[in-house]
mmCIF file of C-alpha atoms in Angstrom:
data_model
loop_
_atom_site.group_PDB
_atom_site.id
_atom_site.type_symbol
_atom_site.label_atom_id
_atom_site.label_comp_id
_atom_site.label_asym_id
_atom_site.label_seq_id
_atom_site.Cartn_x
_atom_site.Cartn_y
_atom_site.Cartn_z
ATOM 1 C CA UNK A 27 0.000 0.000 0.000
ATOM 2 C CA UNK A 28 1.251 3.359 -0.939
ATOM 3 C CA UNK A 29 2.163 6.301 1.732
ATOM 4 C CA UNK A 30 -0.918 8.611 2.106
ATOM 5 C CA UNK A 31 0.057 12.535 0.871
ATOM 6 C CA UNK A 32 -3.416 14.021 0.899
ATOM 7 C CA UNK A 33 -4.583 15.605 4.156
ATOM 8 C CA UNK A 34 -8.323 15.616 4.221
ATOM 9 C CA UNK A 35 -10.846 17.552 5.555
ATOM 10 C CA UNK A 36 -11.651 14.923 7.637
ATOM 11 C CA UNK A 37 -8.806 15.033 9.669
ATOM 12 C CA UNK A 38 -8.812 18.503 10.987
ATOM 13 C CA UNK A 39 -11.171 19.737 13.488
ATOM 14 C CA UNK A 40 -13.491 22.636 12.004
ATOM 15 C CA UNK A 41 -15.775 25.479 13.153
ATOM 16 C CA UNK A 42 -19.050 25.676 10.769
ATOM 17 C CA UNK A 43 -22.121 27.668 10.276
ATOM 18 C CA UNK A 44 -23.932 26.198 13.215
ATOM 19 C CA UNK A 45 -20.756 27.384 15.403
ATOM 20 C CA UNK A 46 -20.846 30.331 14.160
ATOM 21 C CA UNK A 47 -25.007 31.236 15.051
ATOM 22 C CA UNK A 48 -23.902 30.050 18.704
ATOM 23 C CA UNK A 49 -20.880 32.461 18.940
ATOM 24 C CA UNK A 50 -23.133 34.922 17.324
ATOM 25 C CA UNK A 51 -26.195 34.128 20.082
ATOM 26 C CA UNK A 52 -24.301 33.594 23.169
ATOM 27 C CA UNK A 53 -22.390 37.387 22.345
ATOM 28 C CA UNK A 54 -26.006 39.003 21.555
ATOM 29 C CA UNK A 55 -27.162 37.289 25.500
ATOM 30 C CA UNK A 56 -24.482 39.168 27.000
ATOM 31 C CA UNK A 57 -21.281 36.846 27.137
ATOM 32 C CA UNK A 58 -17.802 38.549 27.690
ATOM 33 C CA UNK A 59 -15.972 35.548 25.955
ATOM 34 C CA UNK A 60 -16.204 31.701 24.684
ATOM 35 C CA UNK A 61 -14.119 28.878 25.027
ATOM 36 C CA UNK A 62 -14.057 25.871 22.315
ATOM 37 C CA UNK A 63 -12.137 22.484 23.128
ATOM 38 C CA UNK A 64 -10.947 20.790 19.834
ATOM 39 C CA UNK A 65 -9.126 18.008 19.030
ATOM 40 C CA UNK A 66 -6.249 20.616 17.825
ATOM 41 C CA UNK A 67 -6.577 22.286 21.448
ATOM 42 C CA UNK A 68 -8.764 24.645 22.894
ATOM 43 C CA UNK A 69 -10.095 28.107 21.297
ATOM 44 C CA UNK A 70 -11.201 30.792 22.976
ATOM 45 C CA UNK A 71 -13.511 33.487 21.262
ATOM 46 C CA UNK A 72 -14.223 37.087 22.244
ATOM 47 C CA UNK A 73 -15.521 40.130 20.915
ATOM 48 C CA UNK A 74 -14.083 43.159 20.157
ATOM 49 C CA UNK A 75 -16.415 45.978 19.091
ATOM 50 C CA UNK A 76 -18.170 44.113 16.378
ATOM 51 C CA UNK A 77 -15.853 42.026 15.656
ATOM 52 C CA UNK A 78 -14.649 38.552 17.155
ATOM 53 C CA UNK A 79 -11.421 37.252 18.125
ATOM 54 C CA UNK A 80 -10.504 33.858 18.052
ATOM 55 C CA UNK A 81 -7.128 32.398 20.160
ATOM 56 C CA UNK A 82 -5.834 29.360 19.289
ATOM 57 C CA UNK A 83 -2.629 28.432 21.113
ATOM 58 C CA UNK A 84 -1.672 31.724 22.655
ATOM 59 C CA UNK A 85 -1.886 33.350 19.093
ATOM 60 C CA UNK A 86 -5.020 36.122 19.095
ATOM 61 C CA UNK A 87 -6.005 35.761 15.167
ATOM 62 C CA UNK A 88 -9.343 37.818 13.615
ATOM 63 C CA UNK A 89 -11.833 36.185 13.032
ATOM 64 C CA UNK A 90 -14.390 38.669 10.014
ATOM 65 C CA UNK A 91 -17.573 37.513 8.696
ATOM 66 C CA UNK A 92 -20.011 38.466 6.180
ATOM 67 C CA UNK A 93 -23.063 38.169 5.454
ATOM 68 C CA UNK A 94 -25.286 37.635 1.667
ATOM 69 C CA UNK A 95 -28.775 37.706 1.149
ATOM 70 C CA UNK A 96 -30.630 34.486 1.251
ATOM 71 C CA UNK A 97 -34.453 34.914 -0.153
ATOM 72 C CA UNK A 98 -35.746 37.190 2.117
ATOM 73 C CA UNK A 99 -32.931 36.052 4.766
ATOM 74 C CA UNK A 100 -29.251 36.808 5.328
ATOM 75 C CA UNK A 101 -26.661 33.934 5.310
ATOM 76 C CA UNK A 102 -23.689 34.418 7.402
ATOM 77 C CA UNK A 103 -20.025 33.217 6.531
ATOM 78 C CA UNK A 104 -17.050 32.845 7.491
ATOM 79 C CA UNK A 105 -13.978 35.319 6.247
ATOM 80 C CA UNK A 106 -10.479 32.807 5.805
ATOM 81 C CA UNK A 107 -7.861 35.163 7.590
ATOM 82 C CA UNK A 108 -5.576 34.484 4.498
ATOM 83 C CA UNK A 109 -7.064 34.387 1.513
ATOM 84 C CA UNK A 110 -10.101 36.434 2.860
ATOM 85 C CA UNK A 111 -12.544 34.622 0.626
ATOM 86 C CA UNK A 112 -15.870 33.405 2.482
ATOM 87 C CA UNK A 113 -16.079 30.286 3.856
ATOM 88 C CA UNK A 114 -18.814 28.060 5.108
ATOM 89 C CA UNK A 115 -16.755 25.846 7.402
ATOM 90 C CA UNK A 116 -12.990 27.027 9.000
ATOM 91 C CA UNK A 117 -10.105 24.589 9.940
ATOM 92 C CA UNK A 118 -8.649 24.781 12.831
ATOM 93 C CA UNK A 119 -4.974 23.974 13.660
ATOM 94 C CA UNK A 120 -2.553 24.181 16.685
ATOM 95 C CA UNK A 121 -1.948 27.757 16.277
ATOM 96 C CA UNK A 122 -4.087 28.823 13.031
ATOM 97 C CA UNK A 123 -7.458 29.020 11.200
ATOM 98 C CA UNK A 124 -7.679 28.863 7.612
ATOM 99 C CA UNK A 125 -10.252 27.676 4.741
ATOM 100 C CA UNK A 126 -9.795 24.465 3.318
ATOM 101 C CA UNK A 127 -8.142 26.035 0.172
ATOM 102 C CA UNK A 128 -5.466 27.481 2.706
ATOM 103 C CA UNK A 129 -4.488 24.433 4.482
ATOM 104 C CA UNK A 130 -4.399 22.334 1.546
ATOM 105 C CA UNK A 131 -6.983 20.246 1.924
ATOM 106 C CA UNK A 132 -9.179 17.585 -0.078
ATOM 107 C CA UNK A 133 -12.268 16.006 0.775
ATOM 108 C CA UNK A 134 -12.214 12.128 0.652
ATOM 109 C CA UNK A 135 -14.361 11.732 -2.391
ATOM 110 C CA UNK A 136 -11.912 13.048 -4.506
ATOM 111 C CA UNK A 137 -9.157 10.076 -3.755
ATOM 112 C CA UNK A 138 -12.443 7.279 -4.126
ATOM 113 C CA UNK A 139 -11.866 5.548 -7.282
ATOM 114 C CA UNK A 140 -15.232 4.845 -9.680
ATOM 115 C CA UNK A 141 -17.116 2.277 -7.390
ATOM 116 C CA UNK A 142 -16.197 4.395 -4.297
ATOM 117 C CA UNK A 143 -17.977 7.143 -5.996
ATOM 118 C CA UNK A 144 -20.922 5.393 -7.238
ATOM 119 C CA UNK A 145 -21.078 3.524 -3.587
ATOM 120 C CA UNK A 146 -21.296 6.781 -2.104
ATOM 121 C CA UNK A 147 -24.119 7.844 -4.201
ATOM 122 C CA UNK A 148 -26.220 4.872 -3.715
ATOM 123 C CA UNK A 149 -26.005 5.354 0.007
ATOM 124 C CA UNK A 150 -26.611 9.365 -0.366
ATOM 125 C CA UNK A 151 -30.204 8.286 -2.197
ATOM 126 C CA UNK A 152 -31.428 5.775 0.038
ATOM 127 C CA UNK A 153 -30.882 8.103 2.872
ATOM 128 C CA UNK A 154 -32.969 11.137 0.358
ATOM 129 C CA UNK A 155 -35.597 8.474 0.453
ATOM 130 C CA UNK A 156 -35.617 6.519 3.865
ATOM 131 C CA UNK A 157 -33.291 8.229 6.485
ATOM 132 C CA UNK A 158 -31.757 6.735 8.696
ATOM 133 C CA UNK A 159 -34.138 3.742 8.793
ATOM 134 C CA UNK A 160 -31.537 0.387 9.220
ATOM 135 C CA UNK A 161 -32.304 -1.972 6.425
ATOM 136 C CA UNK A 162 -32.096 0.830 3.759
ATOM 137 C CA UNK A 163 -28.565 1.578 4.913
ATOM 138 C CA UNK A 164 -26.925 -2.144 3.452
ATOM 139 C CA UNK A 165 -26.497 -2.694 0.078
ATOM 140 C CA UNK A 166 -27.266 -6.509 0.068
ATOM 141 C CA UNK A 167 -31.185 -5.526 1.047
ATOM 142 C CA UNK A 168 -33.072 -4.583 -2.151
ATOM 143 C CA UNK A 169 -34.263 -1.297 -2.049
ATOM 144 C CA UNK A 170 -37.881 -2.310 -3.418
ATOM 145 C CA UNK A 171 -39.018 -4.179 -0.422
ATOM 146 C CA UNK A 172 -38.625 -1.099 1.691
ATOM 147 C CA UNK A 173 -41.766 0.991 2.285
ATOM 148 C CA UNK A 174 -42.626 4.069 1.333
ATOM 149 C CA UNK A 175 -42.236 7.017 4.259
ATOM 150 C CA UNK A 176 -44.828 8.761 5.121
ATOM 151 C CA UNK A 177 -45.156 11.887 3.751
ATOM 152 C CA UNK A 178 -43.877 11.377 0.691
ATOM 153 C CA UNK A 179 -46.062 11.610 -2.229
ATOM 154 C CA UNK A 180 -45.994 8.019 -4.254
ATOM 155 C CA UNK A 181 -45.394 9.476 -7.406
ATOM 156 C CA UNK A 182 -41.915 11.139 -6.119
ATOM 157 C CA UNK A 183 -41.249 7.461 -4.109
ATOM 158 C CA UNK A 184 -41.730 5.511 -7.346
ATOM 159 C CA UNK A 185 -39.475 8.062 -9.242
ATOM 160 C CA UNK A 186 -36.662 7.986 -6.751
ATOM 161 C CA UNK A 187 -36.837 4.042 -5.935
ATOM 162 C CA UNK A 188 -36.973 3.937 -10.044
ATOM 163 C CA UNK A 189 -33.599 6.283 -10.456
ATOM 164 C CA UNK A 190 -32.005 3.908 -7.386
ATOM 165 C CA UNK A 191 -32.866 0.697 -8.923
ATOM 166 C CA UNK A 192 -30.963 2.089 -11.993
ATOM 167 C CA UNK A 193 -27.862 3.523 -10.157
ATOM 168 C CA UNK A 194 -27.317 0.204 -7.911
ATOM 169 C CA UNK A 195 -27.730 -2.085 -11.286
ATOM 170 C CA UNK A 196 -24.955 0.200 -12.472
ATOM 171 C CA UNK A 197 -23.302 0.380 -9.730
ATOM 172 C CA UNK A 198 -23.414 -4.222 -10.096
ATOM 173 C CA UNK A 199 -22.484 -4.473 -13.267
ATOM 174 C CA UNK A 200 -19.564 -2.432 -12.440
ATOM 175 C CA UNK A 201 -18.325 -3.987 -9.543
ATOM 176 C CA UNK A 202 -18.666 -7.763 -11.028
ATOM 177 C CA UNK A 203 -15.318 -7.822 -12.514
ATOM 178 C CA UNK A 204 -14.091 -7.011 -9.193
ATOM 179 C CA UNK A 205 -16.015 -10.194 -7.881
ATOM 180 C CA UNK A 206 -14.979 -12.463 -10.567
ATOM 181 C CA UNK A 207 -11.071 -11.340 -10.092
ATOM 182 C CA UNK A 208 -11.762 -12.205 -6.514
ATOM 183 C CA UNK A 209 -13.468 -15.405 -6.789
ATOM 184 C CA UNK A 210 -11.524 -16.615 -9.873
ATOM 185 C CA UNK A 211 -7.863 -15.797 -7.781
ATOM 186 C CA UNK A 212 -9.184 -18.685 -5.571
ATOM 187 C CA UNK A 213 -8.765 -22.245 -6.752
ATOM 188 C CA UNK A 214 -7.900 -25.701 -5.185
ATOM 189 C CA UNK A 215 -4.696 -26.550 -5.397
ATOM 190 C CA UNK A 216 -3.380 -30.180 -5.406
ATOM 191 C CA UNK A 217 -0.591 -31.124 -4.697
ATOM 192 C CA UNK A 218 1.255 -34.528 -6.364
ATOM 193 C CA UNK A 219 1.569 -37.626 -4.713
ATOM 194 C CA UNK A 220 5.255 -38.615 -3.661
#
């Protein structure tokens, strides 16, 4: 197996969205500062005028934000202190925060080779369609004995079970070399008789 050299997004600890409506709540009730414990140490937030402060490590970095308009909302984000592009999510380091542009970062879908990909989308639409109910969540249970939720109209079921059918007969027919490598590598051996 070949040494890993991607660092994913997965591996750093990250402040999002929702983190950021806390800070943003917990400063509007009155609080004089924040502390965060991550797995790259602890952060501590405060705010400065109208702006917050984030320190990570002893270092005291800026943390900006913006904000666009949403439909008849606003949708906050995040400012990277480098690059100072928005950002929905910020990683956080021993001593830094940074987008995941800055640190160098990939998500893990784009080291998955074709049938990691396609695996990943089967699960992604039987969890549109049934959640997080158990049998829907292994691909060796056909996805037409599950029921329909409730809710959910049955011409949009029938369409989505229809489109999943086709994606996992794909996603079969792709992976059955893989099967017949596997089960064709095995055969009996015998040995001669001395």
């Amino acid at each position: 197996m070949r040494e890993q050299t991607r660092s994913y997004t997965t591996a750093q600890p990250r402040l999002t969205l929702a983190h950021l409506k806390a800070i943003r709540q917990r400063f509007s009730e009155g609080a004089k500062a924040l502390q965060l414990a991550t797995r790259a140490g602890e952060m501590r937030f405060h705010l400065d005028g109208s702006s917050y402060t984030a320190t990570i490590g002893g270092r005291v970095l800026p943390m900006r934000t913006t904000s666009t308009r949403a439909g008849y909302g606003v949708r906050h984000w995040y400012l990277c202190p480098y690059c100072h592009n928005r950002a929905a999510v910020l990683f956080i380091g021993k001593r830094d925060l940074a987008c995941r542009k800055c640190w160098g970062l990939h998500y893990a879908s784009q080291s998955e080779d074709r049938l990691a990909r396609m695996r990943r989308s089967l699960f992604k639409q039987r969890a549109a369609i049934w959640g997080n109910y158990a049998p829907a969540q292994s691909l060796f249970n056909d996805c037409a004995l599950f029921p329909k939720p409730a809710g959910m109209r049955w011409e949009t079921f029938s369409r989505k079970v229809l489109h999943l059918q086709r994606s996992e007969q794909a996603y079969y027919r792709a992976f059955s070399p893989v099967v017949e490598k596997i089960t064709g590598m095995i055969e009996r051996v015998t040995l001669p008789q001395r």
